[in-house]
């Protein structure tokens, strides 16, 4: 297999921000990943770029003006004075604190995903990577699940200017609700999420959630049980994604590589190893389609760094050349006691094997895609790609009856 051209986006400032000492989300993990990638000598094998930071105007391609204006102004010191808006826009402040530099941090995250989209659109890269992206819970006017600005939606909207059909796949342990919700009514974006089922944040993504209107059938949800193993994950991921490629025929893929689906994650409950997680990257790399790799969750940060480093190697096609003994670098001591490039499985029981749960879910998902086949590829292929106003076409622009949007107009023109 010939190696594909890879663009890698990284801003060294991203690791300088903190949600708070006791908060589970640690932006520092992105810097740790970069150091490990550097130590393995991968930077010379790809096009390394510092992305331009996203502007407030670019963010409002999806988010409301008032919400982005709030994020640009809120600080820990102004929280009390802005209390009504904090309650409105941040939801649960313990999860989504107004930390120092919250807006600047998300200009980096979103800027990287927009730059990744542009590199794919221009043909400059076959695979584009932004490990600072993947913040899939953020809503149009509300932070959620540690996510404030939905860089994925901004990325997909950018791609839709030039690509007729975009496939979004999410392998985070938590359902990719913010992306599914944004594109719920369009047949130009298919969202596919593999996530923990049941009473688990955000509590969405059941098999009954399949899209609405023109998008009916284009939201694919694969809820899974505790203890998911590599073998179980592969046995459902590959058939489902193969069927999606056959039926939907996307021209580009966005893969959210949330690492909280790994064994041993602080907030996760699956038992997937580094290789099992990376199999998803290898699958889409081997498909030959343009591919964007984004980060996401992941709260055992040494395992996040290991896995995204390995998946960068997968994008480059050099994963088999890596020494499993970690090279020395500034954060070497954080990877003890084994100091290896591995995320080992635990002895957790795989609940997906009970009562043929996995087989039933796989059959149901494949049936959904088969039912879609008769209308999907022929009709979608005839859609015109808009030259502008993608948000309006997808229903993401101002609603004439939306009082919130009326307020946006008054405040920001």
CSV table of N, CA and C in Angstrom, one decimal, residues 54 58-64 67-68 71 106-107 109-111 113-114 130 132-144 146-158 168 170 175-183 254 256 294 396:
chain,number,residue,atom,x,y,z
A,54,UNK,N,-9.4,30.1,14.6
A,54,UNK,CA,-10.7,30.4,14.1
A,54,UNK,C,-11.2,31.7,14.6
A,58,UNK,N,-16.2,32.9,12.0
A,58,UNK,CA,-16.2,31.5,11.5
A,58,UNK,C,-17.0,30.6,12.4
A,59,UNK,N,-16.9,30.8,13.7
A,59,UNK,CA,-17.6,30.0,14.6
A,59,UNK,C,-19.1,30.1,14.5
A,60,UNK,N,-19.6,31.3,14.1
A,60,UNK,CA,-21.0,31.5,13.9
A,60,UNK,C,-21.6,30.9,12.6
A,61,UNK,N,-20.7,30.2,11.9
A,61,UNK,CA,-21.3,29.4,10.8
A,61,UNK,C,-22.2,28.3,11.4
A,62,UNK,N,-22.0,27.9,12.6
A,62,UNK,CA,-22.9,27.0,13.3
A,62,UNK,C,-23.5,27.6,14.6
A,63,UNK,N,-22.7,28.2,15.4
A,63,UNK,CA,-23.2,28.7,16.7
A,63,UNK,C,-23.8,30.1,16.6
A,64,UNK,N,-24.7,30.4,17.5
A,64,UNK,CA,-25.3,31.7,17.5
A,64,UNK,C,-24.3,32.8,17.9
A,67,UNK,N,-24.0,33.5,21.7
A,67,UNK,CA,-23.3,32.5,22.4
A,67,UNK,C,-21.8,32.7,22.3
A,68,UNK,N,-21.3,32.9,21.0
A,68,UNK,CA,-19.9,33.1,20.8
A,68,UNK,C,-19.4,34.4,21.4
A,71,UNK,N,-18.8,33.6,25.0
A,71,UNK,CA,-17.6,32.9,25.3
A,71,UNK,C,-16.4,33.8,25.2
A,106,UNK,N,-10.6,27.4,22.2
A,106,UNK,CA,-11.4,26.9,21.2
A,106,UNK,C,-11.2,27.5,19.8
A,107,UNK,N,-10.5,28.7,19.8
A,107,UNK,CA,-10.1,29.2,18.5
A,107,UNK,C,-9.0,28.3,17.9
A,109,UNK,N,-8.7,24.9,18.7
A,109,UNK,CA,-9.3,23.6,18.4
A,109,UNK,C,-10.1,23.7,17.1
A,110,UNK,N,-10.9,24.8,16.9
A,110,UNK,CA,-11.7,24.9,15.7
A,110,UNK,C,-10.8,25.3,14.5
A,111,UNK,N,-9.8,26.1,14.8
A,111,UNK,CA,-8.9,26.5,13.7
A,111,UNK,C,-8.2,25.3,13.1
A,113,UNK,N,-9.4,22.2,12.9
A,113,UNK,CA,-10.4,21.4,12.2
A,113,UNK,C,-10.8,22.1,10.9
A,114,UNK,N,-10.9,23.4,10.9
A,114,UNK,CA,-11.2,24.1,9.6
A,114,UNK,C,-10.0,24.0,8.7
A,130,UNK,N,-6.1,16.7,13.4
A,130,UNK,CA,-6.1,17.7,14.4
A,130,UNK,C,-6.5,17.1,15.7
A,132,UNK,N,-6.4,18.3,18.5
A,132,UNK,CA,-7.0,19.2,19.4
A,132,UNK,C,-8.5,19.4,19.2
A,133,UNK,N,-9.0,18.8,18.1
A,133,UNK,CA,-10.4,18.8,17.7
A,133,UNK,C,-11.2,17.7,18.3
A,134,UNK,N,-12.4,17.5,17.7
A,134,UNK,CA,-13.3,16.4,18.1
A,134,UNK,C,-14.2,16.7,19.3
A,135,UNK,N,-14.6,18.0,19.5
A,135,UNK,CA,-15.4,18.4,20.6
A,135,UNK,C,-16.9,18.2,20.2
A,136,UNK,N,-17.4,17.0,20.3
A,136,UNK,CA,-18.6,16.6,19.7
A,136,UNK,C,-19.9,16.9,20.4
A,137,UNK,N,-19.8,17.4,21.7
A,137,UNK,CA,-21.1,17.6,22.4
A,137,UNK,C,-21.6,19.0,22.3
A,138,UNK,N,-20.8,20.0,21.9
A,138,UNK,CA,-21.2,21.4,21.9
A,138,UNK,C,-22.4,21.6,21.0
A,139,UNK,N,-23.4,22.4,21.6
A,139,UNK,CA,-24.6,22.6,20.8
A,139,UNK,C,-24.6,24.0,20.2
A,140,UNK,N,-25.6,24.4,19.5
A,140,UNK,CA,-25.6,25.7,18.8
A,140,UNK,C,-25.5,26.9,19.7
A,141,UNK,N,-26.1,26.8,20.9
A,141,UNK,CA,-26.0,27.9,21.8
A,141,UNK,C,-25.8,27.4,23.3
A,142,UNK,N,-25.0,26.4,23.4
A,142,UNK,CA,-24.8,25.8,24.8
A,142,UNK,C,-23.6,24.9,24.8
A,143,UNK,N,-22.7,25.1,25.8
A,143,UNK,CA,-21.6,24.1,26.0
A,143,UNK,C,-22.2,22.9,26.7
A,144,UNK,N,-21.5,21.7,26.4
A,144,UNK,CA,-22.0,20.5,26.9
A,144,UNK,C,-20.8,19.5,27.0
A,146,UNK,N,-17.9,19.2,28.4
A,146,UNK,CA,-16.5,19.7,28.3
A,146,UNK,C,-16.3,20.3,26.9
A,147,UNK,N,-17.3,20.5,26.1
A,147,UNK,CA,-17.2,21.0,24.7
A,147,UNK,C,-17.9,22.3,24.6
A,148,UNK,N,-17.3,23.4,24.1
A,148,UNK,CA,-17.9,24.7,24.0
A,148,UNK,C,-18.2,25.1,22.6
A,149,UNK,N,-17.2,24.8,21.7
A,149,UNK,CA,-17.4,25.1,20.3
A,149,UNK,C,-17.2,23.8,19.5
A,150,UNK,N,-18.2,23.6,18.7
A,150,UNK,CA,-18.2,22.3,18.0
A,150,UNK,C,-17.4,22.4,16.7
A,151,UNK,N,-16.1,22.1,16.8
A,151,UNK,CA,-15.2,22.2,15.7
A,151,UNK,C,-15.6,21.2,14.6
A,152,UNK,N,-16.2,20.1,15.0
A,152,UNK,CA,-16.6,19.1,14.0
A,152,UNK,C,-17.6,19.6,13.0
A,153,UNK,N,-18.6,20.3,13.6
A,153,UNK,CA,-19.7,20.8,12.7
A,153,UNK,C,-19.1,21.9,11.8
A,154,UNK,N,-18.2,22.7,12.3
A,154,UNK,CA,-17.6,23.7,11.5
A,154,UNK,C,-16.8,23.1,10.4
A,155,UNK,N,-16.1,22.0,10.7
A,155,UNK,CA,-15.3,21.3,9.7
A,155,UNK,C,-16.2,20.7,8.6
A,156,UNK,N,-17.3,20.0,9.0
A,156,UNK,CA,-18.3,19.4,8.1
A,156,UNK,C,-18.9,20.5,7.2
A,157,UNK,N,-19.3,21.6,7.8
A,157,UNK,CA,-20.0,22.6,7.0
A,157,UNK,C,-19.0,23.2,5.9
A,158,UNK,N,-17.7,23.3,6.3
A,158,UNK,CA,-16.7,23.7,5.3
A,158,UNK,C,-16.6,22.6,4.2
A,168,UNK,N,-19.5,11.1,8.8
A,168,UNK,CA,-19.0,11.3,10.2
A,168,UNK,C,-19.1,10.1,11.0
A,170,UNK,N,-17.9,8.3,14.8
A,170,UNK,CA,-17.5,8.7,16.1
A,170,UNK,C,-17.3,7.4,17.0
A,175,UNK,N,-21.9,9.2,23.2
A,175,UNK,CA,-22.6,9.5,21.9
A,175,UNK,C,-22.2,10.9,21.4
A,176,UNK,N,-22.0,10.9,20.0
A,176,UNK,CA,-21.7,12.2,19.4
A,176,UNK,C,-23.0,13.0,19.1
A,177,UNK,N,-23.6,13.4,20.2
A,177,UNK,CA,-24.9,14.0,20.1
A,177,UNK,C,-24.9,15.4,19.4
A,178,UNK,N,-23.9,16.2,19.6
A,178,UNK,CA,-23.9,17.6,19.0
A,178,UNK,C,-23.8,17.5,17.5
A,179,UNK,N,-23.1,16.5,17.0
A,179,UNK,CA,-23.0,16.4,15.5
A,179,UNK,C,-24.2,15.8,14.9
A,180,UNK,N,-24.7,14.8,15.5
A,180,UNK,CA,-26.0,14.2,15.0
A,180,UNK,C,-27.1,15.2,15.0
A,181,UNK,N,-27.2,15.9,16.1
A,181,UNK,CA,-28.3,16.9,16.2
A,181,UNK,C,-28.2,18.0,15.1
A,182,UNK,N,-27.0,18.4,14.8
A,182,UNK,CA,-26.8,19.5,13.8
A,182,UNK,C,-27.2,19.0,12.4
A,183,UNK,N,-27.0,17.8,12.1
A,183,UNK,CA,-27.3,17.3,10.7
A,183,UNK,C,-28.4,16.3,10.7
A,254,UNK,N,-14.9,12.0,8.1
A,254,UNK,CA,-14.4,12.6,9.3
A,254,UNK,C,-14.5,11.6,10.4
A,256,UNK,N,-13.9,10.9,14.4
A,256,UNK,CA,-13.7,11.4,15.7
A,256,UNK,C,-13.1,10.2,16.5
A,294,UNK,N,-9.8,13.5,14.0
A,294,UNK,CA,-9.9,14.5,15.1
A,294,UNK,C,-9.8,13.7,16.5
A,396,UNK,N,-29.4,25.5,9.4
A,396,UNK,CA,-28.7,26.0,10.6
A,396,UNK,C,-28.6,27.5,10.6
